Tab-separated table of C-alpha atoms and ligand atoms in Angstrom:
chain	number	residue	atom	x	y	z
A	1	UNK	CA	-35.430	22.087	20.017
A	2	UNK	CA	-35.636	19.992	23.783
A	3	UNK	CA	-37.284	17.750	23.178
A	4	UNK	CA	-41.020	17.403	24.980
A	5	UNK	CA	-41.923	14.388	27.243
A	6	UNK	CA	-42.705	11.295	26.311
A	7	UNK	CA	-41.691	12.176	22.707
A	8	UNK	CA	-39.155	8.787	22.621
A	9	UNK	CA	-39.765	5.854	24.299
A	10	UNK	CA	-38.715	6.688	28.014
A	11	UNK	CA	-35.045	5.187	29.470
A	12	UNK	CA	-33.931	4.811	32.667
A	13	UNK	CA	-33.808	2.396	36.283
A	14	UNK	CA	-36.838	0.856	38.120
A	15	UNK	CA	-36.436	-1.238	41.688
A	16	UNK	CA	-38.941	-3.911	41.079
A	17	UNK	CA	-37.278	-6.687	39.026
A	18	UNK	CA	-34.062	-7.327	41.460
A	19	UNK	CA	-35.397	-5.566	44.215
A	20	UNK	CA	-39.440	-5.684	44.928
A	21	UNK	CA	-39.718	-4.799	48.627
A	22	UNK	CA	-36.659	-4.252	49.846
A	23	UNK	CA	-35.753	-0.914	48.972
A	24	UNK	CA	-34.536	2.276	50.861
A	25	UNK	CA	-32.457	5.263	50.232
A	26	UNK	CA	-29.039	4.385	49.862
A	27	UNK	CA	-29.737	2.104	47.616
A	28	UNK	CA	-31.412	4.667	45.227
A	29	UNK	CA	-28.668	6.480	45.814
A	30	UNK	CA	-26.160	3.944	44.746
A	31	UNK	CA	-27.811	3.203	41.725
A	32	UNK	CA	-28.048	6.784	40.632
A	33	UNK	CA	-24.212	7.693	41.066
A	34	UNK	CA	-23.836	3.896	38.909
A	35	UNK	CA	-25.875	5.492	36.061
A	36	UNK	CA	-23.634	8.293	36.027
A	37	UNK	CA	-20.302	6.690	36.440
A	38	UNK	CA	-20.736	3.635	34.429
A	39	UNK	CA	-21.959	5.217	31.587
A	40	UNK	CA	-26.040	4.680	31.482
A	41	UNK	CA	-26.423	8.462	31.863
A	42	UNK	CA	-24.604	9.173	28.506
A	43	UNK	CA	-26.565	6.255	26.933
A	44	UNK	CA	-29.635	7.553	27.495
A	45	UNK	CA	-31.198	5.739	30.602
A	46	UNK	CA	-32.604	9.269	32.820
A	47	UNK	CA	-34.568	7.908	34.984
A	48	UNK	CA	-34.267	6.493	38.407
A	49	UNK	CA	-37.622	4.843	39.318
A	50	UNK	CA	-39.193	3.466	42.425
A	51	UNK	CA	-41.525	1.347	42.066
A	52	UNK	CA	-44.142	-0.305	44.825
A	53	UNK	CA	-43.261	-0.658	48.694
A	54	UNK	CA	-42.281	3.123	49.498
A	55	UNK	CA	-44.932	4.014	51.504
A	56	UNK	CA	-46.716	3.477	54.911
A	57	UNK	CA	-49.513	1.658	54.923
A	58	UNK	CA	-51.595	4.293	56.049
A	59	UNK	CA	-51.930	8.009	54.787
A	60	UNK	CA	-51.494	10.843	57.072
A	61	UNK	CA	-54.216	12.769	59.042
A	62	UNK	CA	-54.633	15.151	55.813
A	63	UNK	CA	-54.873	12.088	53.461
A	64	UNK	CA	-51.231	12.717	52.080
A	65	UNK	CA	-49.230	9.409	50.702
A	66	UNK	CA	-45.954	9.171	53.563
A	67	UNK	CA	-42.711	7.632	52.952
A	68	UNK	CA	-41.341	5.053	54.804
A	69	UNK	CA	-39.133	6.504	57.371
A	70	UNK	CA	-37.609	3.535	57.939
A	71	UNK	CA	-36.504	3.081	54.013
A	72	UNK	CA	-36.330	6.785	53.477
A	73	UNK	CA	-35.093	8.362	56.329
A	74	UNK	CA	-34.679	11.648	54.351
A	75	UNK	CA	-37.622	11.729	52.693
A	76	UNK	CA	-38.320	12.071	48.956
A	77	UNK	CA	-37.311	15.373	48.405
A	78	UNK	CA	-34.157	15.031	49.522
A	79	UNK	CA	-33.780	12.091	47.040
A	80	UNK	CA	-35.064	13.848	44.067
A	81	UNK	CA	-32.588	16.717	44.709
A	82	UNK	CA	-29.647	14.249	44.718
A	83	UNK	CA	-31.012	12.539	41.949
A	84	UNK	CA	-31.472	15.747	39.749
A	85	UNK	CA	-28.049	17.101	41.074
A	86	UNK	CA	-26.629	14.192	39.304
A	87	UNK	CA	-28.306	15.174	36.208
A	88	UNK	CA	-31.205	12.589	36.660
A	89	UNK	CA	-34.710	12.049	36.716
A	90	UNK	CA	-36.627	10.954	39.348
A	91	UNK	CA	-39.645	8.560	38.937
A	92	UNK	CA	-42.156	7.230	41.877
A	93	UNK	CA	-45.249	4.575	41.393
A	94	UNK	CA	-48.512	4.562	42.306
A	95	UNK	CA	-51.779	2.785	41.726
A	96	UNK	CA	-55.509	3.736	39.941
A	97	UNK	CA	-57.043	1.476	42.537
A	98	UNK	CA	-57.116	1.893	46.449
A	99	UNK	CA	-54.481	-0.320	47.151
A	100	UNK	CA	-50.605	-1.261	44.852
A	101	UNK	CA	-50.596	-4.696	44.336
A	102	UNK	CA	-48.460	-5.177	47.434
A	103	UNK	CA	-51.359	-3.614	49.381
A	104	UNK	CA	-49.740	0.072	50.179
A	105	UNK	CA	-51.875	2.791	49.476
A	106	UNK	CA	-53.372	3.480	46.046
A	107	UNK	CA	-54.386	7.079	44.662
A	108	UNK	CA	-58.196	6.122	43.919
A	109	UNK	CA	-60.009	9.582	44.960
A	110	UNK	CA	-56.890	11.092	45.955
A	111	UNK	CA	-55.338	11.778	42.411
A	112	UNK	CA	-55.062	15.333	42.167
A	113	UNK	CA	-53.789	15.784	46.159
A	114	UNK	CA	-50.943	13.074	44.761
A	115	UNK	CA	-50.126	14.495	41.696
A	116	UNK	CA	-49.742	17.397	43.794
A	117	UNK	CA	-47.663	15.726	46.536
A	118	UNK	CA	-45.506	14.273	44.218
A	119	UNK	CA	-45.114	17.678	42.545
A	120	UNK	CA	-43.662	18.404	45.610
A	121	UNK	CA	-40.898	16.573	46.550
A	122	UNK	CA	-39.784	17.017	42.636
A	123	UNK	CA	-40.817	13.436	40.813
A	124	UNK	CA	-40.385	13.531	36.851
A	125	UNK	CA	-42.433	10.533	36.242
A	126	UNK	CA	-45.071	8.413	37.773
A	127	UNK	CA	-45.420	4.622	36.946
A	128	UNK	CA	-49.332	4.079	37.839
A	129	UNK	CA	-51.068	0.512	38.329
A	130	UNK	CA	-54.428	-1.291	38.125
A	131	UNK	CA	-54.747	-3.511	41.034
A	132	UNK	CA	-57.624	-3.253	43.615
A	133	UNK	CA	-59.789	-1.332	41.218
A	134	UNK	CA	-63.003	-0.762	43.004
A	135	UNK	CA	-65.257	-3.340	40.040
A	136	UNK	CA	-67.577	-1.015	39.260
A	137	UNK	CA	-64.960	1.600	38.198
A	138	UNK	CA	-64.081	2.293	34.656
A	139	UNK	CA	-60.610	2.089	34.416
A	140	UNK	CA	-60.053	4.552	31.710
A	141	UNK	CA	-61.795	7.234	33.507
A	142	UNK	CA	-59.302	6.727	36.034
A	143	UNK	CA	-56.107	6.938	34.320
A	144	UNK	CA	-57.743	10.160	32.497
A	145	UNK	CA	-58.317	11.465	35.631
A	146	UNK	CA	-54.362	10.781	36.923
A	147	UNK	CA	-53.695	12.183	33.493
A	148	UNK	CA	-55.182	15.096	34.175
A	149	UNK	CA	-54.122	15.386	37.810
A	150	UNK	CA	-50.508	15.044	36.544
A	151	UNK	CA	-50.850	17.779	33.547
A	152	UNK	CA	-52.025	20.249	36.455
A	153	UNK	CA	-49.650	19.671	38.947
A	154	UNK	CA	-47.040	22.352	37.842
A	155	UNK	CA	-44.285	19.896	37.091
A	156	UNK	CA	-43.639	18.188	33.850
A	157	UNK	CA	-44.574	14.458	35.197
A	158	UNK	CA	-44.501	11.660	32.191
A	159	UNK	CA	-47.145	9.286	32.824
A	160	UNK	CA	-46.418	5.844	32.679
A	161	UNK	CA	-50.192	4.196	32.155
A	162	UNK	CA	-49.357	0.556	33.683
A	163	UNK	CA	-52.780	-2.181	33.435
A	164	UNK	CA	-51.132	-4.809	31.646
A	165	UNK	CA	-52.902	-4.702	28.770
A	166	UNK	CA	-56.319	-4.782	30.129
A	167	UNK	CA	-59.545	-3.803	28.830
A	168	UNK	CA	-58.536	-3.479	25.183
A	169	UNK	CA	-56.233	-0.043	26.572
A	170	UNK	CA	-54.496	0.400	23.111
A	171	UNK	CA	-57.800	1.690	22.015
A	172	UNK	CA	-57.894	4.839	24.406
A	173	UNK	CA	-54.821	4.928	26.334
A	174	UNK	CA	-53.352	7.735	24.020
A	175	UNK	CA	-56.494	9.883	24.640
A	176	UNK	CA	-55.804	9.572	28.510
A	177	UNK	CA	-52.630	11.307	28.230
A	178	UNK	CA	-50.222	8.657	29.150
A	179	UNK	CA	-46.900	8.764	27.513
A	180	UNK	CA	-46.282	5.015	27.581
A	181	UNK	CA	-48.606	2.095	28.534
A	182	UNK	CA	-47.825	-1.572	29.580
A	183	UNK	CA	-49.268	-4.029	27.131
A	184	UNK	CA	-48.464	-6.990	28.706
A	185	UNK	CA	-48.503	-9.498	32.002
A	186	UNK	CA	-45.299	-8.907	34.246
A	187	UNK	CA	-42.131	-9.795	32.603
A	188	UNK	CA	-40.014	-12.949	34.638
A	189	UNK	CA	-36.478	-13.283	34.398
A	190	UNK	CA	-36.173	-16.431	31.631
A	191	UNK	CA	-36.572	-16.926	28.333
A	192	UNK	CA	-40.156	-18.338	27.881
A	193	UNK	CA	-41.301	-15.108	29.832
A	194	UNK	CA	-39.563	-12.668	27.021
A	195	UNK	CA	-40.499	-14.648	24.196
A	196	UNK	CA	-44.008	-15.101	24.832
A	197	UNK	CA	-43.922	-10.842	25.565
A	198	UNK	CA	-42.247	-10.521	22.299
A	199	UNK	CA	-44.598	-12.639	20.251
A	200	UNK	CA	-47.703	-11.391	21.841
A	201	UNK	CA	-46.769	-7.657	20.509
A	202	UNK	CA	-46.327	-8.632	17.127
A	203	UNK	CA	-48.102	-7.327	14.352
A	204	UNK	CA	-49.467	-4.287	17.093
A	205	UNK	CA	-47.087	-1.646	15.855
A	206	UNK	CA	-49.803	0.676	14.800
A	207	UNK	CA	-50.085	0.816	18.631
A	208	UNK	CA	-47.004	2.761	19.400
A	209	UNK	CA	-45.726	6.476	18.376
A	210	UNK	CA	-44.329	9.185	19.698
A	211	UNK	CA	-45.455	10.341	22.626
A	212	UNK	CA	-47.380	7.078	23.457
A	213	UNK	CA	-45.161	4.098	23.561
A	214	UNK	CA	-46.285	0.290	23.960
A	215	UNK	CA	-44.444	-0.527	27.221
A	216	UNK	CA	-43.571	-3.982	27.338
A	217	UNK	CA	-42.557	-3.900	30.520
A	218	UNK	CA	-39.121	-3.275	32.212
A	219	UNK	CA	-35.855	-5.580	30.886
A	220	UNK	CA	-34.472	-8.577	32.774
A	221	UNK	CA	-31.157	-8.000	30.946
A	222	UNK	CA	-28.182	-9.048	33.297
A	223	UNK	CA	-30.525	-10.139	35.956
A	224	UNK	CA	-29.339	-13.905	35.687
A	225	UNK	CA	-32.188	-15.101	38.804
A	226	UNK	CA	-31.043	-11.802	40.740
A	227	UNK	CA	-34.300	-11.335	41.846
A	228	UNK	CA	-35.610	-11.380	45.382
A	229	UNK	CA	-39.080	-12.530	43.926
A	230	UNK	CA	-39.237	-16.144	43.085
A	231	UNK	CA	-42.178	-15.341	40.817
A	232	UNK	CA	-39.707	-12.707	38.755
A	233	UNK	CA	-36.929	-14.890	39.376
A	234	UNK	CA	-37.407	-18.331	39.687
A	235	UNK	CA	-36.579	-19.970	36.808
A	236	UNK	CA	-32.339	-18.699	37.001
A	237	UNK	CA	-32.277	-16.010	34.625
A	238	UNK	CA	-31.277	-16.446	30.723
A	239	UNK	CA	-27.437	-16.602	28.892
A	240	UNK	CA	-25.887	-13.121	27.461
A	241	UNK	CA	-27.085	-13.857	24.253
A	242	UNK	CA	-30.788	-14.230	25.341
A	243	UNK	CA	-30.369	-11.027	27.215
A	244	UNK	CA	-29.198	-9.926	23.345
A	245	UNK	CA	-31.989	-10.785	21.926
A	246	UNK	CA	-34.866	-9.471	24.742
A	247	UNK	CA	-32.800	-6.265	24.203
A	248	UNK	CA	-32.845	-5.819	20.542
A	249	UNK	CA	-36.672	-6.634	20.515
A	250	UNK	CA	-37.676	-4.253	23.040
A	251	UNK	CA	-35.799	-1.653	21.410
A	252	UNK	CA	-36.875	-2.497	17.629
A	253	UNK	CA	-40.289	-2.864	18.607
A	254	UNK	CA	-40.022	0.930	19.944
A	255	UNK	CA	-40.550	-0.283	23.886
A	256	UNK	CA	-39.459	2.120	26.624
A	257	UNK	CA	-36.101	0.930	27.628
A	258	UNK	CA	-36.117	0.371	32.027
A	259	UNK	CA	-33.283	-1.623	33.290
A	260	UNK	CA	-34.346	-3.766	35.805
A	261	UNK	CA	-31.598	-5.273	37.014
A	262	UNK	CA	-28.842	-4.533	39.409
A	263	UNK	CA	-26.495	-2.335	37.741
A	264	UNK	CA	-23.946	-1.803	40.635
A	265	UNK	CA	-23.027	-5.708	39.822
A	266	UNK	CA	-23.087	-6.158	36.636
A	267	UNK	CA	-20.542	-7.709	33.986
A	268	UNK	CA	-19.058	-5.927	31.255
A	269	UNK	CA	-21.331	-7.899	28.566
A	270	UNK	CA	-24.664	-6.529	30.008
A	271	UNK	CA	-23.096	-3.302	30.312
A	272	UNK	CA	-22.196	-4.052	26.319
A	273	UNK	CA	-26.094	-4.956	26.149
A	274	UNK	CA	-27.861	-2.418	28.085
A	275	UNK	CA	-25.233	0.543	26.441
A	276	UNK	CA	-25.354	-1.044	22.961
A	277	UNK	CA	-25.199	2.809	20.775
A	278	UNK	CA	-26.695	1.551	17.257
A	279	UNK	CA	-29.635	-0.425	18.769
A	280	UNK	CA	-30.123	2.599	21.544
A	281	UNK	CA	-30.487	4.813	18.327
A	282	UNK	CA	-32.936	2.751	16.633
A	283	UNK	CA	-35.231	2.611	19.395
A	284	UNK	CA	-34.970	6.321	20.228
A	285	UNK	CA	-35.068	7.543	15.994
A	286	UNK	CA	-37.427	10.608	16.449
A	287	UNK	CA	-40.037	9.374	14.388
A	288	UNK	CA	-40.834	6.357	16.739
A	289	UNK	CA	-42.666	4.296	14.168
A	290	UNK	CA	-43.321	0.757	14.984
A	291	UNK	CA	-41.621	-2.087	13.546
A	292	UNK	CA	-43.210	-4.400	10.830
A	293	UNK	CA	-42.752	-8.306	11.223
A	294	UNK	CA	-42.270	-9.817	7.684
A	295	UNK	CA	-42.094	-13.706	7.583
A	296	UNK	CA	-38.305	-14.752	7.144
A	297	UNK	CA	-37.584	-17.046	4.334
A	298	UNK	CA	-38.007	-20.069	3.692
A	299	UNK	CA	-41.184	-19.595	4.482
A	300	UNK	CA	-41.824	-22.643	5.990
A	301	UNK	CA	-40.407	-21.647	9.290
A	302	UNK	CA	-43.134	-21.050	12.386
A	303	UNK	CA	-43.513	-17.066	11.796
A	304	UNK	CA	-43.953	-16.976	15.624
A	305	UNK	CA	-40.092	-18.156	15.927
A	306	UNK	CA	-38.360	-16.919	12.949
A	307	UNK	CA	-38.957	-13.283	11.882
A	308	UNK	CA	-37.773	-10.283	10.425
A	309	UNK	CA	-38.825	-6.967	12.084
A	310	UNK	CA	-38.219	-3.728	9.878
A	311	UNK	CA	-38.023	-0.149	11.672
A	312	UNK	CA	-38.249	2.546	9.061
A	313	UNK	CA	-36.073	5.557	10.900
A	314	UNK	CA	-36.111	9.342	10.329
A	315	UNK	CA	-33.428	9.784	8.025
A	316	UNK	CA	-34.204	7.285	5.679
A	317	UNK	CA	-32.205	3.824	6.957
A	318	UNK	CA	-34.438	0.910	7.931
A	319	UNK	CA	-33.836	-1.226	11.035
A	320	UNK	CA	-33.717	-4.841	10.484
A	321	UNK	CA	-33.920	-7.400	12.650
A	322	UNK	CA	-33.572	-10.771	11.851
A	323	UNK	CA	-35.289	-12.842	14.774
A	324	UNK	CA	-34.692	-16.592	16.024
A	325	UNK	CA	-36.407	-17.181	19.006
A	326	UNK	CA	-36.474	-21.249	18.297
A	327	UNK	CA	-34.203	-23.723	19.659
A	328	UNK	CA	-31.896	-24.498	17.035
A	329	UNK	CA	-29.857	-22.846	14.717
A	330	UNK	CA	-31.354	-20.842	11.377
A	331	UNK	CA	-30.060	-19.201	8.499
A	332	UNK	CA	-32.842	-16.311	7.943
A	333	UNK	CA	-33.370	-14.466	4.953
A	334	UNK	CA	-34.702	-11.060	3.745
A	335	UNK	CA	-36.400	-10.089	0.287
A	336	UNK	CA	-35.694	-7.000	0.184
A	337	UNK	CA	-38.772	-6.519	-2.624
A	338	UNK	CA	-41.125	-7.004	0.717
A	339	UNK	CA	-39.655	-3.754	2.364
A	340	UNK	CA	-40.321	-1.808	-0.985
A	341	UNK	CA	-37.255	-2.311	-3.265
A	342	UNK	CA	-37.469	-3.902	-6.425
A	343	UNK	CA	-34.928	-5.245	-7.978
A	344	UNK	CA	-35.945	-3.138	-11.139
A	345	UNK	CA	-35.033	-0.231	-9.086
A	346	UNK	CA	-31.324	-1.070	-9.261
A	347	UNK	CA	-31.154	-0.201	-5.433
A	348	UNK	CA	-29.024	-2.254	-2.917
A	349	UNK	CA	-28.596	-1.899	1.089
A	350	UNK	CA	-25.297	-0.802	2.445
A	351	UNK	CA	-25.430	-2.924	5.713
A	352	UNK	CA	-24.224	-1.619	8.934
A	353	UNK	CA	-24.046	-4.794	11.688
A	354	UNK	CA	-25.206	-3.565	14.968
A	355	UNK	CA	-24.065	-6.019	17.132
A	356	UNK	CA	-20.813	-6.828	15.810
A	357	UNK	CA	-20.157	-3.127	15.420
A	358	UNK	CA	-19.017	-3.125	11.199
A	359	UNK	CA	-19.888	-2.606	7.663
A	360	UNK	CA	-21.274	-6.101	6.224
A	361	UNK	CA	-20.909	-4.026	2.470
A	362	UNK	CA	-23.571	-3.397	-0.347
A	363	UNK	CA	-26.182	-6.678	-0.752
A	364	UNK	CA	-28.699	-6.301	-3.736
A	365	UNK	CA	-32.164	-8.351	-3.457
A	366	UNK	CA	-32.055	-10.284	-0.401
A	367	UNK	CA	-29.492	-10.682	2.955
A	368	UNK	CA	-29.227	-13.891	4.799
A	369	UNK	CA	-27.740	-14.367	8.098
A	370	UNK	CA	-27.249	-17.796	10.041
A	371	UNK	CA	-28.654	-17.108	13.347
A	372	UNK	CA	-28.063	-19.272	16.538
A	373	UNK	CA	-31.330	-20.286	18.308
A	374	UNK	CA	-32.869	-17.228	20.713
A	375	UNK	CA	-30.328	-14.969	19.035
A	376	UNK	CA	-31.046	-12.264	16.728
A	377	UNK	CA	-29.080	-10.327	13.690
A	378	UNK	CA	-29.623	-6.353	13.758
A	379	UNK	CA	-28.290	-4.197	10.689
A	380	UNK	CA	-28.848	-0.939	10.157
A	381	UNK	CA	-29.481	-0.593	6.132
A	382	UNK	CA	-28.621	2.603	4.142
A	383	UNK	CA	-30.117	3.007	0.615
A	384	UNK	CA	-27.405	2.894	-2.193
B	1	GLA	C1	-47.584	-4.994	39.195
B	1	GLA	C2	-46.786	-4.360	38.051
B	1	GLA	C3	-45.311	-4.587	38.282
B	1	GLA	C4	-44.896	-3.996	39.622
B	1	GLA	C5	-45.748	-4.591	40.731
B	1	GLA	C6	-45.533	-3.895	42.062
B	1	GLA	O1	-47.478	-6.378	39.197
B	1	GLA	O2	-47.188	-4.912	36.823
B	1	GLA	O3	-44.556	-3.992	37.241
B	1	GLA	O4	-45.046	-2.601	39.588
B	1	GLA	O5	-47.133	-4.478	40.439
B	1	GLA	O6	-46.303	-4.457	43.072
């Protein structure tokens, strides 16, 4: 069966993080033959995504969005042809409110002659925005109406809902049609911004499923300060194993996967990261149910810092994530009587490390792991 869109949390590229303004063609370019030849293709990342700064600042004399001819000399179909001849997707960004938040033109009363323009020059997926709302707008009627715009357009567009988390949108983003939704404030490259993400998402997994995914906004992993924004970038990036750990909760807690950083310089360790098979399969199991946080044991560790996350998956295995986001090192434990196995039932957990890439063997009633601080254990469990 192909699968329909937005069924798993979406993978791919976007420009902002590294790049913000300065982007153009060739660059695109370059990053879409990367994804192919290093490898991100075949892990799963499909789409290439441009995010704010394409346009002029003015539509043309029909109202019609125009792409800087300075950036994009070839214009956008051309693009999306290259970027679907390499097997690709190809995803553009717009806003709900007149203007994006770096003041290009927005798509408020022009949503269906947009959806229709980027129809056009062949986009697979539309990142849309919430700044310079008019006030007296209701912003869910305006991402219905995008919704609906996009669903009518005659191309299969996924619709990636982005307002932060404003206006309580967990309660009727899915209704609106979007197939993934930011929850949260913009992501920075350092390790206060990922944690405090991380932690503010906990205990909301009844807000994510197939087909509409909590989007906690695009990775910093192997950005290390690359940014050209000193409000992404300014505090100098986090260490490998940070980028570990931002990694395996985005992907545990069932969070579209968007690289953001620059992968036609990156070192083999992100690539490890980013292309990481066993964590890439947990966040894209087909039932896309959200993780549970249980408290790790002893239970007198800060629950905000030290915490098991458990992913039940489609075929019966449960995800497991044993979480450290505090300064110094822990040695975490799991009951496994809180994920439903007794020790009556005579059950045990054949342990597959995730990470580390082995078999840990067959542990009855609990597993402990010594974690560093902001690192993280991930096993894959099997039944036995
Ligand atoms: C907002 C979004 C970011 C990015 C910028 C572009 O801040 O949250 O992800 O798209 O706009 O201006």
């Amino acid at each position: 069966m192909e699968k329909m869109l937005g069924f798993n949390p979406p993978m791919g590229w976007n420009s902002w993080n590294t790049f913000t303004w300065d982007i153009n063609e060739e660059l695109i370019r370059n990053v879409a033959d990367c994804m192919v030849r290093d490898g991100y293709l075949e892990a799963g990342y499909e789409y290439v995504v441009i995010d704010d700064c394409w346009s002029l600042k003015e539509r043309d004399a029909e109202g019609r969005l125009v792409p800087d001819p300075k950036k994009f000399p070839g214009g956008m179909k051309a693009l999306a042809d290259y970027i679907h001849e390499k097997g690709l997707k190809f995803g553009m960004y717009s806003c709900a409110g007149t203007h994006t938040c770096a003041g290009y033109p927005g798509s408020f009363e022009h949503e269906f002659q947009d959806a229709e323009t980027f129809a056009s020059w062949g986009v697979d997926f539309l990142k849309y925005d919430y700044c310079f709302k008019p006030r007296h707008m209701n912003g869910e009627l305006l991402y219905k109406r995008m919704s609906l715009a996009l669903k009518n357009c005659g191309r299969d567009i996924l619709f990636s809902a982005c307002n932060w988390g404003f206006d309580n949108v967990y309660q009727w983003v899915r209704e609106s049609g979007a197939h993934m939704y930011r929850s949260t404030e913009d992501i920075r490259d350092n390790w206060e911004s990922i944690k405090k993400i991380a932690v503010s998402q906990l205990d909301k997994e009844c807000y994510t499923s197939t087909f509409c995914h909590n989007d906690m906004d695009m990775l910093t992993v192997g950005m290390h300060g690359g940014s050209n924004s000193s409000f992404i970038g300014s505090v100098g990036g986090c260490t490998d194993q940070e980028y570990k750990t931002h990694f395996s909760l985005w992907s545990m807690m069932g969070s579209p996967l968007i690289i953001g950083c620059d992968i036609r310089n990156t070192s083999q360790i992100t690539k490890d990261i980013l292309q990481n098979p066993e964590i890439i399969r947990i966040n894209q199991d087909a039932e896309s149910r959200g993780a549970y946080r249980l408290q790790a044991e002893p239970q007198w560790f800060n629950a905000e810092e030290c915490f098991i996350l458990v992913k039940v998956l489609t075929d019966g295995d449960i995800a497991i994530g044993l979480f450290n986001l505090s300064d110094g090192q822990k040695e975490l434990a799991v009951q496994f009587w809180d994920m439903g196995i007794p020790s009556a039932s005579n059950k045990g957990l054949s342990l597959f490390d995730c990470w580390d890439h082995k078999e840990l063997g067959v542990f009855k009633e609990r597993f402990t792991a010594v974690v560093p601080a902001h690192d993280c254990t991930v096993v894959r469990a099997k039944l036995v």
